[in-house]
Amino acid sequence: MTRTTISRSRIVLVAAAALMAWPLAAQDTTQARPSRHIVQAGETLWSLAQLYLGDPFLWPEIYRLNTLIIEDPHWIFPGEELLLAAADQTAAPITVAPADSTPPPVMPRDTVAAGDQAQQRPVLPGAAPELAPPPPPPPAQLNTPTVFARRAADRTSGLSDISATFPYRAVRRGDFYASGFLTEGEDLPWARVLGSASRGRGIPRAGSSSAIQFESILLRAPEGATYHVGDSVLTAQLGPQVPQWGRIVIPTGIARVVTVAGRDIEAEVVSQFQRVADNQVALPIEPFRDPGARRPVAIEDGIMAEVITNRDGNPLDMQQGIVFLNRGRADGVVPGDQFEILRPTDANRPEGAPPEALGLLQIVHVREGSSSGMLLQVYGAGIRAGIPARLIRKMPS
């Protein structure tokens, strides 16, 4: 192996060059972050946190400052003016030393302590100065937080911060519109999605086209329907036919009407749940009544219901999956109610034993005779059509 020798004089030259360049790196005297930002098309809280805070996972910090503007952190719209710093917490600009200042001199250590006496050590010409060794680390203490473990108090304070950032809502707007529903045999006035408007005016060319958030789509309204600029429509794809319950409606997004020319409509996609594409349908959205911070209250002997089917036909039961029940508005069911899905009666179950729970369902959308529930928890497999469910928590009236 070839040995490489680095002379001490070369180290001195490198250190001197670094000290001479030090004032040149101090030309920028201030660094400040803007206090406000105007939202542009395609931006999200995630991207703004990456841009201004250097970490996309800090997006709740921006949301917390703008709860009066942002109703749902998943939706921000072009033109909104967002705060990036609290009004009463204006940070002073970061300052650095002026260009003509000089760094403190590095003093050579020419004495070494030995007991109670100081022994002189000569400094050779051209030798690099020896720096003092760093102080020893402090002694270890019990219950000291490390990068591998946090104290229980730290974890508790973190949970309180999350609850303050995301206040409780029994049903959120996005879940209400994205859940889907059963048509219950009703002939709804569907508009037809012709495709993405980016492919040119008029009916798109042959082949499938789709649009993403903030892009425009073309619609063809049904006979006799009237649309106005500013109306919001729910785009959806129609799923299978369910006997006695009509078609399954699977929402794909929300679009806002921007131009109307007879039955031809152009709308901008403002929220996207799935792929928004041609050959889908659209319908004016129904109003969402926010239940606020009200919580469902535990009840006894709640009404019984049955599972009709799940929305997506998945063989596996997953959290946040949508399940339809045969109880609706006519039975007093409202968004926010909670049902417990039960395993059917088993001949092997001991007499008097309570039924086994398979999952917890929160109602997020209600029709006259049916309701759409989101699985909050899944305890076991076997959630299928015909199994019972029982109302266990009821929203206060």
mmCIF file of N, CA, C and O in Angstrom, residues 305-325 339-344 356-362 373-389:
data_model
loop_
_atom_site.group_PDB
_atom_site.id
_atom_site.type_symbol
_atom_site.label_atom_id
_atom_site.label_comp_id
_atom_site.label_asym_id
_atom_site.label_seq_id
_atom_site.Cartn_x
_atom_site.Cartn_y
_atom_site.Cartn_z
ATOM 1 N N ALA A 305 -80.276 -3.181 12.163
ATOM 2 C CA ALA A 305 -80.205 -2.985 10.720
ATOM 3 C C ALA A 305 -79.504 -4.188 10.112
ATOM 4 O O ALA A 305 -79.036 -5.084 10.830
ATOM 5 N N GLU A 306 -79.467 -4.214 8.776
ATOM 6 C CA GLU A 306 -78.749 -5.267 8.056
ATOM 7 C C GLU A 306 -77.807 -4.637 7.041
ATOM 8 O O GLU A 306 -78.095 -3.564 6.488
ATOM 9 N N VAL A 307 -76.690 -5.306 6.818
ATOM 10 C CA VAL A 307 -75.754 -4.867 5.792
ATOM 11 C C VAL A 307 -76.330 -5.214 4.425
ATOM 12 O O VAL A 307 -76.710 -6.365 4.183
ATOM 13 N N ILE A 308 -76.421 -4.202 3.526
ATOM 14 C CA ILE A 308 -76.881 -4.449 2.157
ATOM 15 C C ILE A 308 -75.726 -4.972 1.317
ATOM 16 O O ILE A 308 -75.811 -6.034 0.699
ATOM 17 N N THR A 309 -74.643 -4.236 1.282
ATOM 18 C CA THR A 309 -73.432 -4.623 0.563
ATOM 19 C C THR A 309 -72.366 -3.585 0.869
ATOM 20 O O THR A 309 -72.646 -2.562 1.507
ATOM 21 N N ASN A 310 -71.129 -3.849 0.441
ATOM 22 C CA ASN A 310 -70.120 -2.791 0.541
ATOM 23 C C ASN A 310 -70.019 -2.086 -0.809
ATOM 24 O O ASN A 310 -70.477 -2.594 -1.835
ATOM 25 N N ARG A 311 -69.455 -0.912 -0.807
ATOM 26 C CA ARG A 311 -69.482 -0.073 -2.010
ATOM 27 C C ARG A 311 -68.604 -0.595 -3.127
ATOM 28 O O ARG A 311 -68.997 -0.608 -4.299
ATOM 29 N N ASP A 312 -67.377 -1.038 -2.793
ATOM 30 C CA ASP A 312 -66.384 -1.342 -3.816
ATOM 31 C C ASP A 312 -66.263 -2.819 -4.140
ATOM 32 O O ASP A 312 -65.438 -3.197 -4.972
ATOM 33 N N GLY A 313 -67.034 -3.671 -3.475
ATOM 34 C CA GLY A 313 -66.972 -5.093 -3.755
ATOM 35 C C GLY A 313 -65.695 -5.765 -3.303
ATOM 36 O O GLY A 313 -65.334 -6.822 -3.815
ATOM 37 N N ASN A 314 -64.983 -5.162 -2.338
ATOM 38 C CA ASN A 314 -63.734 -5.755 -1.861
ATOM 39 C C ASN A 314 -64.026 -6.999 -1.019
ATOM 40 O O ASN A 314 -64.898 -6.972 -0.136
ATOM 41 N N PRO A 315 -63.297 -8.081 -1.253
ATOM 42 C CA PRO A 315 -63.512 -9.278 -0.429
ATOM 43 C C PRO A 315 -62.973 -9.116 0.987
ATOM 44 O O PRO A 315 -63.376 -9.845 1.890
ATOM 45 N N LEU A 316 -62.044 -8.166 1.185
ATOM 46 C CA LEU A 316 -61.460 -7.939 2.501
ATOM 47 C C LEU A 316 -62.106 -6.728 3.150
ATOM 48 O O LEU A 316 -62.433 -5.741 2.487
ATOM 49 N N ASP A 317 -62.280 -6.804 4.456
ATOM 50 C CA ASP A 317 -62.855 -5.701 5.221
ATOM 51 C C ASP A 317 -61.716 -4.812 5.704
ATOM 52 O O ASP A 317 -60.844 -5.261 6.444
ATOM 53 N N MET A 318 -61.734 -3.545 5.297
ATOM 54 C CA MET A 318 -60.658 -2.622 5.638
ATOM 55 C C MET A 318 -61.230 -1.377 6.280
ATOM 56 O O MET A 318 -62.360 -0.963 5.967
ATOM 57 N N GLN A 319 -60.442 -0.777 7.157
ATOM 58 C CA GLN A 319 -60.849 0.491 7.745
ATOM 59 C C GLN A 319 -61.033 1.538 6.657
ATOM 60 O O GLN A 319 -60.323 1.558 5.667
ATOM 61 N N GLN A 320 -62.025 2.412 6.868
ATOM 62 C CA GLN A 320 -62.427 3.469 5.950
ATOM 63 C C GLN A 320 -63.142 2.935 4.707
ATOM 64 O O GLN A 320 -63.446 3.686 3.794
ATOM 65 N N GLY A 321 -63.416 1.635 4.672
ATOM 66 C CA GLY A 321 -64.273 1.104 3.624
ATOM 67 C C GLY A 321 -65.712 1.532 3.861
ATOM 68 O O GLY A 321 -66.140 1.798 4.992
ATOM 69 N N ILE A 322 -66.504 1.606 2.781
ATOM 70 C CA ILE A 322 -67.887 2.064 2.859
ATOM 71 C C ILE A 322 -68.823 0.859 2.788
ATOM 72 O O ILE A 322 -68.706 0.007 1.897
ATOM 73 N N VAL A 323 -69.770 0.805 3.742
ATOM 74 C CA VAL A 323 -70.761 -0.265 3.832
ATOM 75 C C VAL A 323 -72.139 0.372 3.871
ATOM 76 O O VAL A 323 -72.355 1.373 4.564
ATOM 77 N N PHE A 324 -73.092 -0.198 3.132
ATOM 78 C CA PHE A 324 -74.465 0.314 3.085
ATOM 79 C C PHE A 324 -75.351 -0.489 4.026
ATOM 80 O O PHE A 324 -75.291 -1.728 4.055
ATOM 81 N N LEU A 325 -76.196 0.221 4.807
ATOM 82 C CA LEU A 325 -77.164 -0.394 5.707
ATOM 83 C C LEU A 325 -78.578 -0.115 5.205
ATOM 84 O O LEU A 325 -78.821 0.880 4.501
ATOM 85 N N PHE A 339 -72.967 2.417 14.300
ATOM 86 C CA PHE A 339 -73.529 1.067 14.368
ATOM 87 C C PHE A 339 -72.398 0.077 14.629
ATOM 88 O O PHE A 339 -71.288 0.242 14.128
ATOM 89 N N GLU A 340 -72.740 -0.969 15.389
ATOM 90 C CA GLU A 340 -71.825 -2.074 15.606
ATOM 91 C C GLU A 340 -72.276 -3.241 14.735
ATOM 92 O O GLU A 340 -73.430 -3.675 14.818
ATOM 93 N N ILE A 341 -71.394 -3.713 13.861
ATOM 94 C CA ILE A 341 -71.716 -4.837 13.000
ATOM 95 C C ILE A 341 -71.476 -6.129 13.779
ATOM 96 O O ILE A 341 -70.413 -6.305 14.392
ATOM 97 N N LEU A 342 -72.457 -7.025 13.760
ATOM 98 C CA LEU A 342 -72.424 -8.212 14.609
ATOM 99 C C LEU A 342 -72.285 -9.474 13.772
ATOM 100 O O LEU A 342 -72.788 -9.553 12.643
ATOM 101 N N ARG A 343 -71.622 -10.474 14.338
ATOM 102 C CA ARG A 343 -71.539 -11.781 13.693
ATOM 103 C C ARG A 343 -72.891 -12.481 13.840
ATOM 104 O O ARG A 343 -73.511 -12.425 14.908
ATOM 105 N N PRO A 344 -73.378 -13.115 12.770
ATOM 106 C CA PRO A 344 -74.676 -13.815 12.874
ATOM 107 C C PRO A 344 -74.677 -14.849 13.993
ATOM 108 O O PRO A 344 -73.638 -15.352 14.419
ATOM 109 N N GLU A 356 -70.871 -11.450 18.939
ATOM 110 C CA GLU A 356 -69.514 -10.979 18.678
ATOM 111 C C GLU A 356 -69.557 -9.810 17.688
ATOM 112 O O GLU A 356 -70.233 -9.884 16.656
ATOM 113 N N ALA A 357 -68.834 -8.742 18.002
ATOM 114 C CA ALA A 357 -68.777 -7.570 17.118
ATOM 115 C C ALA A 357 -67.696 -7.769 16.063
ATOM 116 O O ALA A 357 -66.586 -8.209 16.377
ATOM 117 N N LEU A 358 -68.032 -7.458 14.808
ATOM 118 C CA LEU A 358 -67.076 -7.566 13.710
ATOM 119 C C LEU A 358 -66.488 -6.227 13.309
ATOM 120 O O LEU A 358 -65.422 -6.174 12.693
ATOM 121 N N GLY A 359 -67.175 -5.140 13.629
ATOM 122 C CA GLY A 359 -66.665 -3.833 13.225
ATOM 123 C C GLY A 359 -67.515 -2.712 13.779
ATOM 124 O O GLY A 359 -68.637 -2.932 14.256
ATOM 125 N N LEU A 360 -66.953 -1.501 13.717
ATOM 126 C CA LEU A 360 -67.646 -0.288 14.146
ATOM 127 C C LEU A 360 -67.831 0.604 12.933
ATOM 128 O O LEU A 360 -66.870 0.907 12.218
ATOM 129 N N LEU A 361 -69.074 1.033 12.704
ATOM 130 C CA LEU A 361 -69.441 1.772 11.498
ATOM 131 C C LEU A 361 -69.961 3.147 11.886
ATOM 132 O O LEU A 361 -70.813 3.272 12.763
ATOM 133 N N GLN A 362 -69.433 4.211 11.247
ATOM 134 C CA GLN A 362 -69.926 5.572 11.469
ATOM 135 C C GLN A 362 -70.679 6.023 10.228
ATOM 136 O O GLN A 362 -70.147 5.999 9.114
ATOM 137 N N GLY A 373 -72.070 3.983 5.609
ATOM 138 C CA GLY A 373 -71.238 4.042 6.810
ATOM 139 C C GLY A 373 -69.788 3.766 6.496
ATOM 140 O O GLY A 373 -69.472 2.941 5.628
ATOM 141 N N MET A 374 -68.894 4.440 7.223
ATOM 142 C CA MET A 374 -67.457 4.228 7.079
ATOM 143 C C MET A 374 -66.974 3.350 8.219
ATOM 144 O O MET A 374 -67.284 3.610 9.385
ATOM 145 N N LEU A 375 -66.222 2.316 7.872
ATOM 146 C CA LEU A 375 -65.681 1.420 8.893
ATOM 147 C C LEU A 375 -64.579 2.137 9.673
ATOM 148 O O LEU A 375 -63.524 2.435 9.128
ATOM 149 N N LEU A 376 -64.841 2.405 10.947
ATOM 150 C CA LEU A 376 -63.826 3.012 11.804
ATOM 151 C C LEU A 376 -62.883 1.958 12.367
ATOM 152 O O LEU A 376 -61.694 2.209 12.519
ATOM 153 N N GLN A 377 -63.418 0.782 12.687
ATOM 154 C CA GLN A 377 -62.609 -0.298 13.234
ATOM 155 C C GLN A 377 -63.125 -1.623 12.687
ATOM 156 O O GLN A 377 -64.333 -1.796 12.479
ATOM 157 N N VAL A 378 -62.202 -2.541 12.448
ATOM 158 C CA VAL A 378 -62.547 -3.892 11.991
ATOM 159 C C VAL A 378 -61.994 -4.874 13.019
ATOM 160 O O VAL A 378 -60.782 -4.909 13.260
ATOM 161 N N TYR A 379 -62.886 -5.636 13.635
ATOM 162 C CA TYR A 379 -62.473 -6.581 14.676
ATOM 163 C C TYR A 379 -62.279 -7.997 14.144
ATOM 164 O O TYR A 379 -61.547 -8.794 14.724
ATOM 165 N N GLY A 380 -62.962 -8.328 13.051
ATOM 166 C CA GLY A 380 -62.866 -9.682 12.519
ATOM 167 C C GLY A 380 -63.397 -9.742 11.105
ATOM 168 O O GLY A 380 -64.090 -8.839 10.639
ATOM 169 N N ALA A 381 -63.076 -10.816 10.395
ATOM 170 C CA ALA A 381 -63.522 -10.991 9.019
ATOM 171 C C ALA A 381 -64.962 -11.482 8.993
ATOM 172 O O ALA A 381 -65.480 -12.012 9.978
ATOM 173 N N GLY A 382 -65.610 -11.286 7.835
ATOM 174 C CA GLY A 382 -66.961 -11.822 7.669
ATOM 175 C C GLY A 382 -68.030 -10.774 7.515
ATOM 176 O O GLY A 382 -69.220 -11.104 7.596
ATOM 177 N N ILE A 383 -67.682 -9.494 7.287
ATOM 178 C CA ILE A 383 -68.694 -8.460 7.050
ATOM 179 C C ILE A 383 -69.221 -8.644 5.629
ATOM 180 O O ILE A 383 -68.514 -8.412 4.654
ATOM 181 N N ARG A 384 -70.486 -9.062 5.520
ATOM 182 C CA ARG A 384 -71.075 -9.366 4.212
ATOM 183 C C ARG A 384 -72.560 -9.021 4.236
ATOM 184 O O ARG A 384 -73.109 -8.659 5.283
ATOM 185 N N ALA A 385 -73.179 -9.139 3.083
ATOM 186 C CA ALA A 385 -74.597 -8.813 2.956
ATOM 187 C C ALA A 385 -75.436 -9.703 3.870
ATOM 188 O O ALA A 385 -75.196 -10.913 3.987
ATOM 189 N N GLY A 386 -76.414 -9.075 4.527
ATOM 190 C CA GLY A 386 -77.372 -9.808 5.342
ATOM 191 C C GLY A 386 -77.036 -9.937 6.807
ATOM 192 O O GLY A 386 -77.902 -10.343 7.598
ATOM 193 N N ILE A 387 -75.801 -9.616 7.222
ATOM 194 C CA ILE A 387 -75.477 -9.769 8.646
ATOM 195 C C ILE A 387 -76.014 -8.559 9.405
ATOM 196 O O ILE A 387 -76.184 -7.465 8.851
ATOM 197 N N PRO A 388 -76.304 -8.724 10.700
ATOM 198 C CA PRO A 388 -76.966 -7.660 11.455
ATOM 199 C C PRO A 388 -76.007 -6.564 11.919
ATOM 200 O O PRO A 388 -74.792 -6.744 11.992
ATOM 201 N N ALA A 389 -76.602 -5.419 12.232
ATOM 202 C CA ALA A 389 -75.885 -4.286 12.829
ATOM 203 C C ALA A 389 -76.824 -3.622 13.828
ATOM 204 O O ALA A 389 -78.048 -3.627 13.650
#
